[in-house]
Amino acid sequence: MSLPYAILTALLEKPSSGLELTRRFDKSIGYFWSATHQQIYRELGKLEESGAIRALPGPRQPTRGQKKEYEVLPAGRNELAAWVAKIEDPKPIRDALLLRLRAAGVVGTQGLEAEVRRHLTLHRAQLAEYRAIEERDFGNGRDSEGDRLRHLVLRAGIDLENFWVGWLEAARAELADMGPGVSTGPDTGTDARTGPESTA
Amino acid sequence: MSLPYAILTALLEKPSSGLELTRRFDKSIGYFWSATHQQIYRELGKLEESGAIRALPGPRQPTRGQKKEYEVLPAGRNELAAWVAKIEDPKPIRDALLLRLRAAGVVGTQGLEAEVRRHLTLHRAQLAEYRAIEERDFGNGRDSEGDRLRHLVLRAGIDLENFWVGWLEAARAELADMGPGVSTGPDTGTDARTGPESTA
DNA sequence: ATTCTTTATGCAACTTGTTGCACAACGGTG
DNA sequence: CACCGTTGTGCAACAAGTTGCATAAAGAAT
């Protein structure tokens, strides 16, 4: 899995506590690998046990409610470097909206256009957000190697959202063209019913 | 979750057995919502129990090793139609390669370019496959509403792969430009080691 | 001083998805 | 007919991700 490596990366960028990581996952890294605080705490525990990271000193004992910062150990850094070079196939997308379009081909498009419009709005907003980040963080030239890589990742986000916006616009146009009048209405089932046991 | 709806859609397109569904999921629907036979059998069981689908007649009793076909009941069709219109936010992408790029910004790009090239090949192949399907299934005009929707979904696949190919080409160029010589080598850990307990 | 909110860590239970294997029927082949 | 590969269904155990809640410390409010 990728979560532990996401955490190692984040910790190398800056040693942090679980909650700080959670917050940072809501931005940057979380844009393409989200995680809840639960996952993060659990993973931090495992990483510490395996010797990939360690808690920074400070007066510890009752770990509850007390802030606990972690840093990456050499072993963890090596694992991360190994993972970067590892052969791992891309996983096919998993998108519910595409599935819904497909389903609409069978049960009708009732209510779909509104959803498509809503998604369009959300993706446009995300695109704008990414563009703002790009302007803010990569506006000038002068980028270090790390910066160039981060910029590349950001551009993937931008291009992806661009794809969505373009495709959703086409989808909306197509749906508008067809109108809601479609095959086999979605609510006619109470009367035309065929009982599950009627023929079995 | 979306799996049950994917199954309902597939079953509405054509009543099938678990194994047939599994095979069909390796094509078409599985391109954007994959599932193993295990998931499918489990879900079929739940759907049957909830009255969304039922097994077609035929001489049953010892269900083991015996083919068992399912069809969708009105209740299942209604659930599917309701799901199509449901408000459901798009989930952020989850892509390990982007994560690896990001990690490379911290531990070095060693071995990454090869992976990027490999992914490029895979995505080009997928793109070609989609294009072939498009030509085969949607070459002429004359499409029914269902066809138009399926075509839309396919175009999403095509555009997505197109995005990947373009972005991966840019990434490869950028990586080639930087070369493998990067910050803090990935293997230096056996000597420069800081023991986990040395300061705690 | 007590209460309330915020920061912070974590357990438990559940859902989804994956992997490995067992078992049953069916059809051919020696 | 005994054996074997294919088709087909399914259990069990695990891994990953989600949700809800408990707990503890610290600071601010009354």
CSV table of C-alpha atoms (C1' of nucleotides) in Angstrom, one decimal:
chain,number,residue,atom,x,y,z
A,1,MET,CA,0.0,0.0,0.0
A,2,SER,CA,0.9,3.6,-0.5
A,3,LEU,CA,-0.2,5.3,2.7
A,4,PRO,CA,2.9,4.6,4.7
A,5,TYR,CA,5.0,6.0,1.9
A,6,ALA,CA,2.8,9.1,1.7
A,7,ILE,CA,3.4,9.6,5.5
A,8,LEU,CA,7.2,9.1,5.2
A,9,THR,CA,7.3,11.7,2.4
A,10,ALA,CA,5.3,14.1,4.5
A,11,LEU,CA,7.5,13.5,7.5
A,12,LEU,CA,10.7,14.0,5.5
A,13,GLU,CA,9.4,17.3,4.2
A,14,LYS,CA,8.8,18.2,7.8
A,15,PRO,CA,8.6,16.2,11.1
A,16,SER,CA,5.1,16.4,12.5
A,17,SER,CA,2.6,15.0,14.9
A,18,GLY,CA,-0.4,12.9,13.9
A,19,LEU,CA,-2.8,15.8,13.8
A,20,GLU,CA,-0.4,18.1,11.9
A,21,LEU,CA,-0.1,15.3,9.3
A,22,THR,CA,-3.8,15.0,9.1
A,23,ARG,CA,-4.1,18.7,8.4
A,24,ARG,CA,-1.4,18.6,5.9
A,25,PHE,CA,-3.1,15.7,4.2
A,26,ASP,CA,-6.1,18.0,3.7
A,27,LYS,CA,-3.9,20.0,1.4
A,28,SER,CA,-1.0,19.1,-1.0
A,29,ILE,CA,-0.5,15.4,-0.5
A,30,GLY,CA,-4.1,14.7,0.3
A,31,TYR,CA,-5.1,16.0,-3.1
A,32,PHE,CA,-4.1,12.8,-4.6
A,33,TRP,CA,-3.9,10.5,-1.6
A,34,SER,CA,-6.3,11.4,1.1
A,35,ALA,CA,-6.4,9.8,4.6
A,36,THR,CA,-8.3,10.2,7.8
A,37,HIS,CA,-6.6,10.9,11.1
A,38,GLN,CA,-7.4,7.3,12.1
A,39,GLN,CA,-5.5,5.8,9.3
A,40,ILE,CA,-2.6,8.1,10.0
A,41,TYR,CA,-2.4,7.3,13.7
A,42,ARG,CA,-2.6,3.6,13.0
A,43,GLU,CA,0.1,3.8,10.3
A,44,LEU,CA,2.3,6.0,12.5
A,45,GLY,CA,2.1,3.2,15.1
A,46,LYS,CA,3.2,0.6,12.6
A,47,LEU,CA,5.9,2.7,11.2
A,48,GLU,CA,7.3,3.4,14.6
A,49,GLU,CA,7.2,-0.3,15.6
A,50,SER,CA,9.0,-1.3,12.4
A,51,GLY,CA,11.7,1.2,13.0
A,52,ALA,CA,11.1,3.4,10.0
A,53,ILE,CA,10.3,6.5,12.1
A,54,ARG,CA,10.7,7.4,15.7
A,55,ALA,CA,9.1,9.8,18.1
A,56,LEU,CA,11.1,12.9,18.9
A,57,PRO,CA,12.3,13.0,22.5
A,58,GLY,CA,10.5,15.2,25.0
A,59,PRO,CA,8.9,14.3,28.3
A,60,ARG,CA,6.7,11.3,27.5
A,61,GLN,CA,4.9,8.6,29.4
A,62,PRO,CA,1.1,9.0,29.2
A,63,THR,CA,0.8,9.3,25.4
A,64,ARG,CA,-2.8,10.3,25.6
A,65,GLY,CA,-3.8,13.9,24.7
A,66,GLN,CA,-0.1,14.7,24.6
A,67,LYS,CA,1.4,15.9,21.3
A,68,LYS,CA,3.9,13.4,19.8
A,69,GLU,CA,6.2,14.4,16.9
A,70,TYR,CA,7.8,11.9,14.6
A,71,GLU,CA,10.9,12.0,12.4
A,72,VAL,CA,12.0,9.6,9.7
A,73,LEU,CA,14.9,7.2,10.4
A,74,PRO,CA,17.4,6.1,7.7
A,75,ALA,CA,15.6,2.8,7.4
A,76,GLY,CA,12.4,4.6,6.5
A,77,ARG,CA,14.1,6.8,4.0
A,78,ASN,CA,15.6,3.7,2.3
A,79,GLU,CA,12.3,2.0,2.1
A,80,LEU,CA,10.8,5.1,0.5
A,81,ALA,CA,13.6,5.4,-2.0
A,82,ALA,CA,13.1,1.7,-2.9
A,83,TRP,CA,9.4,2.3,-3.3
A,84,VAL,CA,10.0,5.1,-5.7
A,85,ALA,CA,11.8,2.8,-8.1
A,86,LYS,CA,9.5,-0.1,-7.7
A,87,ILE,CA,7.5,-1.7,-10.5
A,88,GLU,CA,3.8,-1.2,-9.8
A,89,ASP,CA,1.1,-1.1,-12.4
A,90,PRO,CA,-1.3,1.8,-12.6
A,91,LYS,CA,-4.7,0.8,-11.2
A,92,PRO,CA,-7.7,1.4,-13.4
A,93,ILE,CA,-9.9,4.4,-12.4
A,94,ARG,CA,-12.9,3.9,-10.2
A,95,ASP,CA,-15.4,6.5,-10.9
A,96,ALA,CA,-19.0,6.3,-9.7
A,97,LEU,CA,-20.3,9.0,-12.1
A,98,LEU,CA,-19.2,7.1,-15.1
A,99,LEU,CA,-20.9,4.1,-13.7
A,100,ARG,CA,-24.1,6.2,-13.3
A,101,LEU,CA,-23.9,7.4,-16.9
A,102,ARG,CA,-23.8,3.8,-17.9
A,103,ALA,CA,-26.6,2.9,-15.6
A,104,ALA,CA,-28.6,5.7,-17.1
A,105,GLY,CA,-28.3,4.0,-20.4
A,106,VAL,CA,-30.5,1.3,-19.0
A,107,VAL,CA,-32.9,2.9,-16.5
A,108,GLY,CA,-33.1,6.4,-17.9
A,109,THR,CA,-31.3,9.7,-17.3
A,110,GLN,CA,-33.8,11.1,-14.8
A,111,GLY,CA,-32.0,13.5,-12.5
A,112,LEU,CA,-28.6,12.9,-14.0
A,113,GLU,CA,-28.1,16.2,-15.7
A,114,ALA,CA,-28.3,18.1,-12.4
A,115,GLU,CA,-25.6,15.9,-11.0
A,116,VAL,CA,-23.4,16.4,-14.0
A,117,ARG,CA,-23.9,20.2,-13.6
A,118,ARG,CA,-23.0,19.9,-9.9
A,119,HIS,CA,-19.9,18.0,-10.6
A,120,LEU,CA,-18.9,20.5,-13.3
A,121,THR,CA,-19.1,23.3,-10.7
A,122,LEU,CA,-17.0,21.3,-8.2
A,123,HIS,CA,-14.3,20.4,-10.8
A,124,ARG,CA,-14.2,24.0,-12.0
A,125,ALA,CA,-13.6,25.1,-8.4
A,126,GLN,CA,-10.9,22.6,-7.9
A,127,LEU,CA,-9.2,23.6,-11.1
A,128,ALA,CA,-9.3,27.2,-10.0
A,129,GLU,CA,-7.8,26.2,-6.6
A,130,TYR,CA,-4.9,24.3,-8.3
A,131,ARG,CA,-4.3,27.3,-10.6
A,132,ALA,CA,-4.1,29.6,-7.7
A,133,ILE,CA,-1.6,27.3,-6.0
A,134,GLU,CA,0.5,27.2,-9.1
A,135,GLU,CA,0.6,30.9,-9.4
A,136,ARG,CA,1.4,31.3,-5.7
A,137,ASP,CA,4.1,28.6,-5.4
A,138,PHE,CA,5.5,28.3,-8.9
A,139,GLY,CA,4.9,31.7,-10.4
A,140,ASN,CA,8.5,32.7,-10.9
A,141,GLY,CA,11.1,30.5,-12.6
A,142,ARG,CA,13.9,29.5,-10.2
A,143,ASP,CA,12.8,26.1,-9.1
A,144,SER,CA,14.8,23.5,-7.2
A,145,GLU,CA,14.6,19.9,-8.2
A,146,GLY,CA,12.1,19.2,-5.5
A,147,ASP,CA,10.0,22.2,-6.6
A,148,ARG,CA,10.0,21.0,-10.2
A,149,LEU,CA,8.7,17.6,-9.2
A,150,ARG,CA,6.1,19.1,-7.0
A,151,HIS,CA,5.1,21.3,-9.9
A,152,LEU,CA,4.8,18.4,-12.2
A,153,VAL,CA,2.5,16.7,-9.7
A,154,LEU,CA,0.4,19.8,-9.5
A,155,ARG,CA,0.2,20.0,-13.3
A,156,ALA,CA,-1.2,16.5,-13.3
A,157,GLY,CA,-3.9,17.7,-11.0
A,158,ILE,CA,-4.6,20.7,-13.2
A,159,ASP,CA,-4.7,18.6,-16.4
A,160,LEU,CA,-6.9,16.1,-14.7
A,161,GLU,CA,-9.4,18.7,-13.6
A,162,ASN,CA,-9.2,20.2,-17.1
A,163,PHE,CA,-10.1,16.8,-18.5
A,164,TRP,CA,-13.1,16.5,-16.2
A,165,VAL,CA,-14.4,20.0,-17.0
A,166,GLY,CA,-14.2,19.4,-20.7
A,167,TRP,CA,-15.8,16.0,-20.5
A,168,LEU,CA,-18.5,17.0,-18.2
A,169,GLU,CA,-19.4,19.9,-20.5
A,170,ALA,CA,-19.8,17.4,-23.4
A,171,ALA,CA,-21.8,15.1,-21.2
A,172,ARG,CA,-24.1,17.9,-20.1
A,173,ALA,CA,-24.7,19.0,-23.7
A,174,GLU,CA,-25.5,15.4,-24.7
A,175,LEU,CA,-27.9,14.9,-21.8
A,176,ALA,CA,-29.6,18.2,-22.5
A,177,ASP,CA,-30.0,17.1,-26.1
A,178,MET,CA,-31.7,13.9,-25.1
A,179,GLY,CA,-34.0,15.3,-22.4
A,180,PRO,CA,-35.3,13.4,-19.4
A,181,GLY,CA,-37.8,11.4,-21.4
A,182,VAL,CA,-36.3,8.0,-21.4
A,183,SER,CA,-36.9,4.3,-21.5
A,184,THR,CA,-38.8,2.4,-18.7
A,185,GLY,CA,-39.6,5.0,-16.0
A,186,PRO,CA,-37.9,4.6,-12.7
A,187,ASP,CA,-40.9,4.5,-10.5
A,188,THR,CA,-43.2,2.0,-12.2
A,189,GLY,CA,-42.7,-1.1,-10.1
A,190,THR,CA,-45.5,-1.2,-7.6
A,191,ASP,CA,-48.1,-2.3,-10.1
A,192,ALA,CA,-46.2,-4.1,-12.8
A,193,ARG,CA,-44.6,-6.2,-10.2
A,194,THR,CA,-43.5,-9.7,-10.7
A,195,GLY,CA,-43.2,-11.4,-7.4
A,196,PRO,CA,-39.9,-13.1,-6.5
A,197,GLU,CA,-41.7,-16.4,-5.8
A,198,SER,CA,-44.4,-16.2,-8.4
A,199,THR,CA,-42.6,-18.6,-10.7
A,200,ALA,CA,-39.9,-20.2,-8.7
B,1,MET,CA,-21.0,1.9,-2.4
B,2,SER,CA,-21.2,1.5,-6.1
B,3,LEU,CA,-20.5,-2.2,-6.7
B,4,PRO,CA,-24.1,-3.4,-6.3
B,5,TYR,CA,-25.3,-0.8,-8.8
B,6,ALA,CA,-22.6,-1.8,-11.2
B,7,ILE,CA,-23.9,-5.3,-11.0
B,8,LEU,CA,-27.5,-4.3,-11.4
B,9,THR,CA,-26.6,-2.4,-14.5
B,10,ALA,CA,-24.7,-5.4,-15.9
B,11,LEU,CA,-27.6,-7.7,-15.1
B,12,LEU,CA,-30.1,-5.4,-16.7
B,13,GLU,CA,-28.0,-5.3,-19.8
B,14,LYS,CA,-28.1,-9.1,-19.8
B,15,PRO,CA,-29.0,-11.6,-17.1
B,16,SER,CA,-26.0,-13.6,-16.1
B,17,SER,CA,-24.3,-15.9,-13.7
B,18,GLY,CA,-21.6,-14.9,-11.3
B,19,LEU,CA,-18.8,-16.1,-13.5
B,20,GLU,CA,-20.2,-14.5,-16.6
B,21,LEU,CA,-20.5,-11.2,-14.7
B,22,THR,CA,-16.9,-11.6,-13.6
B,23,ARG,CA,-15.8,-12.0,-17.2
B,24,ARG,CA,-17.9,-9.0,-18.4
B,25,PHE,CA,-16.3,-7.0,-15.6
B,26,ASP,CA,-12.9,-7.6,-17.2
B,27,LYS,CA,-14.2,-5.6,-20.1
B,28,SER,CA,-16.6,-2.7,-20.5
B,29,ILE,CA,-17.9,-1.9,-17.0
B,30,GLY,CA,-14.7,-3.2,-15.3
B,31,TYR,CA,-12.7,-0.5,-17.2
B,32,PHE,CA,-13.9,2.0,-14.6
B,33,TRP,CA,-15.2,-0.2,-11.8
B,34,SER,CA,-13.3,-3.4,-11.5
B,35,ALA,CA,-14.3,-6.3,-9.2
B,36,THR,CA,-13.1,-9.8,-8.4
B,37,HIS,CA,-15.3,-12.8,-8.7
B,38,GLN,CA,-15.4,-12.9,-4.9
B,39,GLN,CA,-16.8,-9.4,-4.5
B,40,ILE,CA,-19.4,-10.3,-7.2
B,41,TYR,CA,-20.6,-13.5,-5.6
B,42,ARG,CA,-20.8,-11.8,-2.2
B,43,GLU,CA,-22.8,-8.9,-3.6
B,44,LEU,CA,-25.0,-11.2,-5.6
B,45,GLY,CA,-25.9,-13.0,-2.4
B,46,LYS,CA,-26.8,-9.7,-0.7
B,47,LEU,CA,-28.8,-8.4,-3.6
B,48,GLU,CA,-30.8,-11.6,-3.8
B,49,GLU,CA,-31.5,-11.5,-0.1
B,50,SER,CA,-32.6,-7.9,-0.3
B,51,GLY,CA,-35.0,-8.7,-3.1
B,52,ALA,CA,-33.3,-6.6,-5.8
B,53,ILE,CA,-32.6,-9.6,-8.0
B,54,ARG,CA,-33.6,-13.2,-8.1
B,55,ALA,CA,-32.1,-16.4,-9.5
B,56,LEU,CA,-33.7,-17.6,-12.7
B,57,PRO,CA,-35.7,-20.9,-12.2
B,58,GLY,CA,-34.1,-24.2,-13.4
B,59,PRO,CA,-33.5,-27.3,-11.3
B,60,ARG,CA,-31.8,-26.0,-8.2
B,61,GLN,CA,-30.9,-27.5,-4.8
B,62,PRO,CA,-27.2,-28.1,-4.4
B,63,THR,CA,-26.0,-24.7,-5.4
B,64,ARG,CA,-22.4,-25.8,-5.5
B,65,GLY,CA,-20.7,-26.0,-8.9
B,66,GLN,CA,-24.1,-25.5,-10.5
B,67,LYS,CA,-24.5,-22.5,-12.7
B,68,LYS,CA,-27.0,-19.9,-11.3
B,69,GLU,CA,-28.3,-17.0,-13.4
B,70,TYR,CA,-29.8,-13.9,-12.0
B,71,GLU,CA,-32.2,-11.3,-13.3
B,72,VAL,CA,-33.1,-7.9,-11.9
B,73,LEU,CA,-36.5,-7.4,-10.2
B,74,PRO,CA,-38.5,-4.1,-10.3
B,75,ALA,CA,-37.2,-3.2,-6.8
B,76,GLY,CA,-33.6,-3.4,-8.0
B,77,ARG,CA,-34.3,-1.4,-11.1
B,78,ASN,CA,-35.9,1.3,-8.9
B,79,GLU,CA,-33.0,1.4,-6.6
B,80,LEU,CA,-30.7,1.8,-9.5
B,81,ALA,CA,-32.7,4.6,-11.0
B,82,ALA,CA,-32.7,6.4,-7.6
B,83,TRP,CA,-28.9,6.0,-7.4
B,84,VAL,CA,-28.5,7.6,-10.8
B,85,ALA,CA,-30.1,10.8,-9.6
B,86,LYS,CA,-28.5,10.8,-6.2
B,87,ILE,CA,-26.2,13.6,-5.0
B,88,GLU,CA,-22.8,12.1,-4.5
B,89,ASP,CA,-19.6,14.1,-4.5
B,90,PRO,CA,-16.7,13.1,-6.8
B,91,LYS,CA,-13.9,11.4,-4.8
B,92,PRO,CA,-10.4,12.8,-5.1
B,93,ILE,CA,-8.1,10.7,-7.2
B,94,ARG,CA,-5.8,8.3,-5.5
B,95,ASP,CA,-2.7,7.7,-7.6
B,96,ALA,CA,0.4,6.1,-6.4
B,97,LEU,CA,2.6,7.3,-9.2
B,98,LEU,CA,1.9,10.9,-8.4
B,99,LEU,CA,2.8,10.1,-4.8
B,100,ARG,CA,6.1,8.6,-6.0
B,101,LEU,CA,6.9,11.7,-7.9
B,102,ARG,CA,6.4,13.7,-4.8
B,103,ALA,CA,8.5,11.3,-2.8
B,104,ALA,CA,11.2,11.5,-5.4
B,105,GLY,CA,11.4,15.2,-4.6
B,106,VAL,CA,12.7,14.2,-1.2
B,107,VAL,CA,14.6,11.0,-1.7
B,108,GLY,CA,15.8,11.3,-5.3
B,109,THR,CA,14.5,10.2,-8.7
B,110,GLN,CA,16.6,7.0,-8.8
B,111,GLY,CA,14.7,4.5,-10.9
B,112,LEU,CA,11.7,6.6,-11.5
B,113,GLU,CA,12.2,7.4,-15.1
B,114,ALA,CA,12.0,3.7,-16.1
B,115,GLU,CA,8.7,3.5,-14.2
B,116,VAL,CA,7.3,6.5,-16.0
B,117,ARG,CA,8.3,5.1,-19.3
B,118,ARG,CA,6.7,1.8,-18.4
B,119,HIS,CA,3.4,3.5,-17.4
B,120,LEU,CA,3.6,5.5,-20.6
B,121,THR,CA,3.6,2.3,-22.6
B,122,LEU,CA,0.7,0.9,-20.6
B,123,HIS,CA,-1.4,4.0,-21.0
B,124,ARG,CA,-0.7,4.1,-24.7
B,125,ALA,CA,-1.8,0.6,-25.1
B,126,GLN,CA,-5.0,1.2,-23.1
B,127,LEU,CA,-5.7,4.3,-25.3
B,128,ALA,CA,-5.3,2.2,-28.4
B,129,GLU,CA,-7.6,-0.4,-27.0
B,130,TYR,CA,-10.3,2.2,-26.3
B,131,ARG,CA,-9.9,3.7,-29.7
B,132,ALA,CA,-10.3,0.3,-31.3
B,133,ILE,CA,-13.5,-0.3,-29.3
B,134,GLU,CA,-14.8,3.1,-30.3
B,135,GLU,CA,-14.2,2.4,-34.0
B,136,ARG,CA,-15.8,-1.1,-33.7
B,137,ASP,CA,-18.9,-0.1,-31.6
B,138,PHE,CA,-19.5,3.5,-32.5
B,139,GLY,CA,-18.0,3.9,-35.9
B,140,ASN,CA,-21.2,4.7,-37.8
B,141,GLY,CA,-23.6,7.3,-36.7
B,142,ARG,CA,-27.1,6.0,-35.8
B,143,ASP,CA,-26.8,5.5,-32.0
B,144,SER,CA,-29.7,4.8,-29.7
B,145,GLU,CA,-29.8,6.7,-26.4
B,146,GLY,CA,-28.1,3.9,-24.5
B,147,ASP,CA,-25.4,3.8,-27.2
B,148,ARG,CA,-24.8,7.5,-26.9
B,149,LEU,CA,-24.4,7.2,-23.2
B,150,ARG,CA,-22.0,4.3,-23.4
B,151,HIS,CA,-20.1,6.2,-26.0
B,152,LEU,CA,-19.8,9.1,-23.7
B,153,VAL,CA,-18.4,6.9,-21.0
B,154,LEU,CA,-15.9,5.5,-23.5
B,155,ARG,CA,-14.9,8.9,-24.5
B,156,ALA,CA,-14.1,9.7,-20.8
B,157,GLY,CA,-11.8,6.7,-20.9
B,158,ILE,CA,-10.2,7.9,-24.1
B,159,ASP,CA,-9.7,11.5,-22.8
B,160,LEU,CA,-8.4,10.2,-19.5
B,161,GLU,CA,-5.8,8.0,-21.2
B,162,ASN,CA,-4.9,10.9,-23.4
B,163,PHE,CA,-4.3,13.0,-20.4
B,164,TRP,CA,-2.0,10.4,-18.9
B,165,VAL,CA,0.0,10.0,-22.1
B,166,GLY,CA,0.5,13.7,-22.4
B,167,TRP,CA,1.4,14.2,-18.8
B,168,LEU,CA,3.7,11.2,-18.6
B,169,GLU,CA,5.6,12.4,-21.7
B,170,ALA,CA,6.1,15.8,-19.9
B,171,ALA,CA,7.2,14.0,-16.8
B,172,ARG,CA,9.6,11.8,-18.7
B,173,ALA,CA,11.2,14.8,-20.3
B,174,GLU,CA,11.5,16.6,-17.0
B,175,LEU,CA,13.1,13.6,-15.4
B,176,ALA,CA,15.5,13.1,-18.3
B,177,ASP,CA,16.5,16.7,-17.9
B,178,MET,CA,17.3,16.3,-14.3
B,179,GLY,CA,19.1,13.0,-14.5
B,180,PRO,CA,19.5,10.5,-11.7
B,181,GLY,CA,22.0,12.5,-9.7
B,182,VAL,CA,19.9,13.7,-6.8
B,183,SER,CA,19.9,14.7,-3.2
B,184,THR,CA,20.7,12.2,-0.4
B,185,GLY,CA,21.4,8.9,-2.0
B,186,PRO,CA,18.9,6.1,-1.3
B,187,ASP,CA,21.3,3.5,0.0
B,188,THR,CA,23.4,5.3,2.5
B,189,GLY,CA,21.8,4.1,5.7
B,190,THR,CA,23.9,1.2,6.9
B,191,ASP,CA,26.7,3.4,8.1
B,192,ALA,CA,25.3,6.9,8.7
B,193,ARG,CA,22.7,5.1,10.9
B,194,THR,CA,21.2,6.7,14.0
B,195,GLY,CA,19.8,4.0,16.2
B,196,PRO,CA,16.2,4.3,17.2
B,197,GLU,CA,17.1,4.1,20.9
B,198,SER,CA,20.3,6.1,20.8
B,199,THR,CA,18.8,9.3,22.2
B,200,ALA,CA,15.4,8.3,23.5
C,1,DA,C1',-12.4,26.7,40.9
C,2,DT,C1',-15.5,24.9,37.6
C,3,DT,C1',-16.8,24.7,33.0
C,4,DC,C1',-16.2,24.9,28.0
C,5,DT,C1',-13.6,24.7,23.8
C,6,DT,C1',-9.7,23.4,21.3
C,7,DT,C1',-6.0,20.4,20.5
C,8,DA,C1',-4.6,15.9,20.4
C,9,DT,C1',-4.3,10.7,20.6
C,10,DG,C1',-6.4,6.5,20.2
C,11,DC,C1',-9.9,2.1,20.5
C,12,DA,C1',-13.7,-0.6,18.5
C,13,DA,C1',-16.6,-1.9,15.0
C,14,DC,C1',-17.8,-1.9,10.5
C,15,DT,C1',-17.5,-1.9,5.2
C,16,DT,C1',-14.8,-2.8,1.0
C,17,DG,C1',-11.6,-5.0,-1.5
C,18,DT,C1',-7.9,-8.9,-2.0
C,19,DT,C1',-5.9,-13.5,-1.8
C,20,DG,C1',-5.8,-18.3,-1.3
C,21,DC,C1',-8.1,-22.2,-1.3
C,22,DA,C1',-11.9,-25.8,-1.2
C,23,DC,C1',-15.4,-28.1,-3.5
C,24,DA,C1',-18.7,-29.6,-7.0
C,25,DA,C1',-20.3,-30.6,-11.7
C,26,DC,C1',-19.2,-31.4,-16.7
C,27,DG,C1',-16.8,-33.0,-20.6
C,28,DG,C1',-13.2,-35.2,-22.8
C,29,DT,C1',-9.3,-38.8,-23.1
C,30,DG,C1',-6.7,-43.1,-22.3
D,1,DC,C1',-14.4,-46.0,-15.7
D,2,DA,C1',-10.8,-43.5,-13.8
D,3,DC,C1',-8.4,-39.3,-14.5
D,4,DC,C1',-7.9,-34.5,-15.6
D,5,DG,C1',-8.7,-29.9,-17.1
D,6,DT,C1',-12.4,-26.4,-17.4
D,7,DT,C1',-16.3,-24.1,-15.6
D,8,DG,C1',-18.5,-22.6,-11.7
D,9,DT,C1',-19.7,-21.4,-6.8
D,10,DG,C1',-18.2,-20.3,-2.5
D,11,DC,C1',-15.8,-20.0,2.5
D,12,DA,C1',-12.2,-17.9,5.3
D,13,DA,C1',-8.8,-14.8,6.5
D,14,DC,C1',-6.8,-10.7,5.7
D,15,DA,C1',-5.7,-5.7,4.4
D,16,DA,C1',-7.3,-1.1,3.7
D,17,DG,C1',-10.4,2.5,4.5
D,18,DT,C1',-14.5,4.7,7.3
D,19,DT,C1',-17.3,6.1,11.2
D,20,DG,C1',-18.3,6.9,15.8
D,21,DC,C1',-16.8,7.6,20.0
D,22,DA,C1',-13.7,7.8,24.4
D,23,DT,C1',-10.1,10.0,26.6
D,24,DA,C1',-6.8,13.4,28.0
D,25,DA,C1',-4.3,17.8,28.4
D,26,DA,C1',-4.3,22.9,27.9
D,27,DG,C1',-6.0,27.3,27.8
D,28,DA,C1',-9.9,30.6,28.0
D,29,DA,C1',-14.3,32.1,30.0
D,30,DT,C1',-17.3,32.9,34.0
